[in-house]
Amino acid sequence: MLTDQVAIITGAGRGIGRVIALTLAEQGANVLINDVDEESAQRVAAEIEQHGHESLAFVADVTDEAQIERMVQAALDKWGRVDILVNNAGITRDNLLVRMKEDQWDAVLDVNLKGAFICSKVVARPMMKARGGRIINIASVVGLIGNVGQANYSAAKGGLIALTKTTARELAGRGITCNAVAPGFIETAMTQQLSEEAREALLGQVPLARPGTAEDVAAVVAFLASSEAEYITGQVINVDGGMVM
């Protein structure tokens, strides 16, 4: 259980981030919902509060350090602590390598990798003072195996895995763990738009022969955020039905 813990989740207005937020709240955490879309963030925060848990919606761009400093301070002002950071915010700008524009590369690296760096850097300060905390990065199996048309996304997620390991080494002495969760083919609004042929091709790479769910990912995040995972750091846990295997 995460009773009275304080969690900040980036990109939590929809999709996997939303489900992670609801799952941590169900386990007793107070949750700051970050998103660039205010309506989405407010909707998830209201959903959490309807279930009797405390939440705060905060609009901030994860690539802007000043905005992230204000976001972390808002959590500290409201609850006096930050115990958990989930770096979930991410975007895609898919294209083949030879056709990829420089702005497509930069946008994905900025949000998916630089954003996690900034959020981790800012939240580490209060965590270090408290001598404890959990940083959980939402990576992807494509950061391990690559994917056609996703040179930018694969590079960002591979970089996020490396960042996870360095963060884990640097902050371990202060009782802070840092781990990554790498989802595979997860059923989301985006994957539901795939053609039947594309879905079958993806499922053919999954030994369990079904897509995962956002709840599958959230369950691993909740475990890593808990006291039961206090001796686990610097790890990458694939939630992929065996795809990478």
Coordinates of C-alpha atoms in Angstrom, one line a residue:
M1 CA 0.0 0.0 0.0
L2 CA 1.0 3.6 -0.6
T3 CA -1.0 5.2 2.1
D4 CA -0.3 9.0 2.4
Q5 CA 2.6 8.8 -0.2
V6 CA 2.8 11.6 -2.7
A7 CA 3.2 10.8 -6.4
I8 CA 3.8 13.0 -9.4
I9 CA 2.9 11.4 -12.7
T10 CA 3.7 13.2 -15.9
G11 CA 1.5 12.8 -19.0
A12 CA -1.2 11.4 -16.8
G13 CA -4.2 13.0 -18.6
R14 CA -4.9 9.9 -20.7
G15 CA -3.8 6.4 -21.6
I16 CA -1.3 4.5 -19.5
G17 CA -0.5 7.6 -17.4
R18 CA -4.1 7.9 -16.3
V19 CA -4.4 4.3 -15.3
I20 CA -1.1 4.5 -13.3
A21 CA -2.5 7.6 -11.5
L22 CA -5.8 5.8 -10.6
T23 CA -3.9 2.7 -9.5
L24 CA -1.6 4.6 -7.2
A25 CA -4.5 6.5 -5.8
E26 CA -6.4 3.3 -5.1
Q27 CA -3.4 2.2 -3.1
G28 CA -3.6 5.3 -0.9
A29 CA -1.3 7.8 -2.6
N30 CA -2.1 11.5 -3.1
V31 CA -1.4 12.2 -6.8
L32 CA -0.4 15.2 -8.8
I33 CA -1.7 14.8 -12.3
N34 CA 0.6 16.5 -14.8
D35 CA -0.3 17.1 -18.5
V36 CA 0.0 19.8 -21.1
D37 CA -3.7 19.6 -21.6
E38 CA -5.5 21.2 -18.7
E39 CA -8.9 19.7 -19.4
S40 CA -7.5 16.1 -19.4
A41 CA -5.5 16.7 -16.2
Q42 CA -8.5 18.2 -14.4
R43 CA -10.7 15.3 -15.5
V44 CA -8.3 12.6 -14.1
A45 CA -7.8 14.6 -10.9
A46 CA -11.6 14.8 -10.4
E47 CA -11.9 11.1 -11.1
I48 CA -9.5 10.4 -8.3
E49 CA -11.2 12.7 -5.9
Q50 CA -14.6 11.1 -6.6
H51 CA -13.1 7.9 -5.2
G52 CA -12.1 9.7 -2.0
H53 CA -8.5 10.4 -2.6
E54 CA -6.6 13.7 -2.9
S55 CA -5.3 14.9 -6.2
L56 CA -4.0 18.0 -7.9
A57 CA -4.0 18.8 -11.6
F58 CA -1.0 20.8 -12.8
V59 CA -0.3 21.9 -16.4
A60 CA 3.4 22.0 -17.1
D61 CA 5.7 21.3 -20.1
V62 CA 8.2 18.6 -19.0
T63 CA 10.9 20.2 -21.2
D64 CA 10.8 23.5 -19.3
E65 CA 12.7 23.3 -16.0
A66 CA 11.1 26.4 -14.5
Q67 CA 7.7 25.0 -15.0
I68 CA 8.7 21.7 -13.5
E69 CA 10.2 23.4 -10.5
R70 CA 6.8 25.2 -9.9
M71 CA 5.0 21.8 -10.3
V72 CA 7.2 20.1 -7.7
Q73 CA 6.8 23.1 -5.4
A74 CA 3.0 22.8 -5.8
A75 CA 3.1 19.2 -4.5
L76 CA 5.4 20.2 -1.6
D77 CA 3.1 23.1 -0.7
K78 CA 0.0 20.9 -0.7
W79 CA 1.4 17.7 0.9
G80 CA 4.8 18.6 2.2
R81 CA 6.6 15.8 0.4
V82 CA 7.2 14.0 -2.8
D83 CA 7.8 10.2 -2.6
I84 CA 7.2 9.0 -6.1
L85 CA 7.9 10.3 -9.6
V86 CA 6.6 8.5 -12.7
N87 CA 8.2 9.8 -15.8
N88 CA 5.4 8.8 -18.3
A89 CA 5.1 11.8 -20.6
G90 CA 5.9 10.9 -24.2
I91 CA 5.1 11.6 -27.8
T92 CA 5.7 9.9 -31.2
R93 CA 6.6 11.5 -34.5
D94 CA 7.1 8.3 -36.6
N95 CA 8.9 8.3 -39.9
L96 CA 11.6 6.2 -41.7
L97 CA 15.1 7.2 -40.8
V98 CA 15.9 8.6 -44.3
R99 CA 12.7 10.7 -44.3
M100 CA 12.7 11.8 -40.7
K101 CA 12.8 15.6 -40.3
E102 CA 15.2 17.1 -37.7
D103 CA 12.2 18.7 -35.9
Q104 CA 10.6 15.2 -35.6
W105 CA 13.8 13.9 -34.0
D106 CA 14.2 16.9 -31.7
A107 CA 10.5 16.9 -30.5
V108 CA 10.6 13.2 -29.4
L109 CA 14.0 13.4 -27.8
D110 CA 13.0 16.6 -25.9
V111 CA 9.8 15.3 -24.4
N112 CA 10.6 11.6 -23.9
L113 CA 14.2 11.9 -22.7
K114 CA 15.1 15.5 -21.8
G115 CA 11.7 15.7 -20.0
A116 CA 12.5 12.7 -17.8
F117 CA 16.0 14.2 -17.0
I118 CA 14.5 17.5 -15.9
C119 CA 11.8 16.0 -13.8
S120 CA 14.2 13.6 -12.2
K121 CA 16.7 16.3 -11.5
V122 CA 14.1 18.6 -9.9
V123 CA 12.4 16.0 -7.8
A124 CA 15.7 14.5 -6.6
R125 CA 16.3 17.5 -4.4
P126 CA 13.4 17.0 -2.0
M127 CA 13.9 13.3 -2.2
M128 CA 17.5 13.6 -1.2
K129 CA 16.6 15.8 1.8
A130 CA 14.0 13.2 2.8
R131 CA 16.6 10.4 2.2
G132 CA 14.1 8.3 0.2
G133 CA 12.0 8.2 -2.9
R134 CA 11.0 6.2 -6.0
I135 CA 11.7 7.3 -9.6
I136 CA 10.0 5.1 -12.2
N137 CA 10.6 5.7 -15.9
I138 CA 8.1 4.5 -18.5
A139 CA 10.4 3.2 -21.3
S140 CA 9.5 0.8 -24.1
V141 CA 10.7 -2.5 -25.5
V142 CA 11.6 -0.5 -28.6
G143 CA 14.4 1.0 -26.5
L144 CA 15.8 -2.5 -26.3
I145 CA 15.1 -3.9 -29.8
G146 CA 14.4 -0.9 -32.1
N147 CA 11.4 -0.5 -34.4
V148 CA 11.0 0.4 -38.1
G149 CA 9.9 4.0 -38.4
Q150 CA 10.8 5.0 -34.9
A151 CA 14.5 5.9 -34.8
N152 CA 13.6 8.9 -32.6
Y153 CA 11.4 7.1 -30.2
S154 CA 13.7 4.1 -30.0
A155 CA 16.7 6.3 -29.3
A156 CA 14.8 8.3 -26.7
K157 CA 13.6 5.1 -24.9
G158 CA 17.0 3.5 -25.1
G159 CA 18.5 6.7 -23.6
L160 CA 15.8 6.6 -20.9
I161 CA 17.0 3.2 -19.9
A162 CA 20.6 4.4 -19.7
L163 CA 19.4 7.4 -17.7
T164 CA 17.6 5.1 -15.3
K165 CA 20.7 3.2 -14.5
T166 CA 22.8 6.3 -13.9
T167 CA 20.1 7.9 -11.8
A168 CA 19.9 4.7 -9.8
R169 CA 23.7 4.7 -9.1
E170 CA 23.9 8.4 -8.3
L171 CA 20.9 8.5 -5.9
A172 CA 21.2 5.1 -4.2
G173 CA 23.2 6.5 -1.3
R174 CA 20.2 8.7 -0.3
G175 CA 17.8 5.8 -0.3
I176 CA 16.2 6.7 -3.7
T177 CA 15.6 3.9 -6.2
C178 CA 15.2 4.4 -9.9
N179 CA 13.8 1.7 -12.2
A180 CA 12.2 1.5 -15.7
V181 CA 9.1 -0.3 -17.0
A182 CA 9.2 -1.2 -20.6
P183 CA 5.8 -1.9 -22.1
G184 CA 5.4 -3.9 -25.3
F185 CA 2.2 -4.1 -27.4
I186 CA -0.3 -2.5 -25.0
E187 CA -4.0 -2.0 -25.9
T188 CA -4.4 1.8 -26.1
A189 CA -6.4 4.2 -28.2
M190 CA -3.4 4.5 -30.5
T191 CA -3.0 0.7 -31.0
Q192 CA -6.7 0.3 -31.5
Q193 CA -6.4 2.3 -34.7
L194 CA -4.0 -0.2 -36.3
S195 CA -5.2 -2.3 -39.2
E196 CA -6.1 -5.9 -38.5
E197 CA -3.1 -7.0 -40.5
A198 CA -0.7 -4.8 -38.4
R199 CA -2.3 -6.1 -35.2
E200 CA -1.8 -9.7 -36.2
A201 CA 1.8 -9.0 -37.2
L202 CA 2.5 -7.5 -33.8
L203 CA 0.7 -10.3 -31.9
G204 CA 2.8 -12.8 -33.9
Q205 CA 5.8 -11.5 -31.9
V206 CA 4.1 -12.0 -28.5
P207 CA 4.4 -15.5 -27.0
L208 CA 1.3 -14.9 -24.8
A209 CA -0.6 -14.1 -28.1
R210 CA -2.5 -11.1 -26.7
P211 CA -1.9 -7.4 -26.2
G212 CA -1.2 -6.1 -22.7
T213 CA -3.3 -3.6 -20.9
A214 CA -2.6 -0.3 -19.2
E215 CA -3.5 -2.1 -15.9
D216 CA -0.7 -4.6 -16.5
V217 CA 1.8 -1.7 -16.7
A218 CA 0.3 0.1 -13.7
A219 CA 0.5 -2.9 -11.5
V220 CA 4.3 -3.1 -12.0
V221 CA 4.7 0.6 -11.4
A222 CA 2.7 0.3 -8.2
F223 CA 5.0 -2.5 -7.1
L224 CA 8.1 -0.6 -7.8
A225 CA 6.7 2.4 -5.9
S226 CA 6.0 0.3 -2.8
S227 CA 8.2 -0.7 0.2
E228 CA 8.2 -4.2 -1.2
A229 CA 10.6 -3.0 -3.9
E230 CA 13.0 -1.1 -1.7
Y231 CA 15.9 -3.4 -2.7
I232 CA 15.3 -3.1 -6.4
T233 CA 17.0 -0.3 -8.4
G234 CA 18.6 0.2 -11.8
Q235 CA 16.3 -2.4 -13.4
V236 CA 14.3 -2.6 -16.5
I237 CA 11.1 -4.7 -16.2
N238 CA 9.5 -5.6 -19.5
V239 CA 5.7 -5.8 -19.6
D240 CA 5.5 -7.3 -23.0
G241 CA 4.0 -10.8 -22.9
G242 CA 7.4 -12.2 -23.8
M243 CA 8.0 -10.1 -26.9
V244 CA 11.6 -9.3 -26.2
M245 CA 12.4 -12.8 -25.0

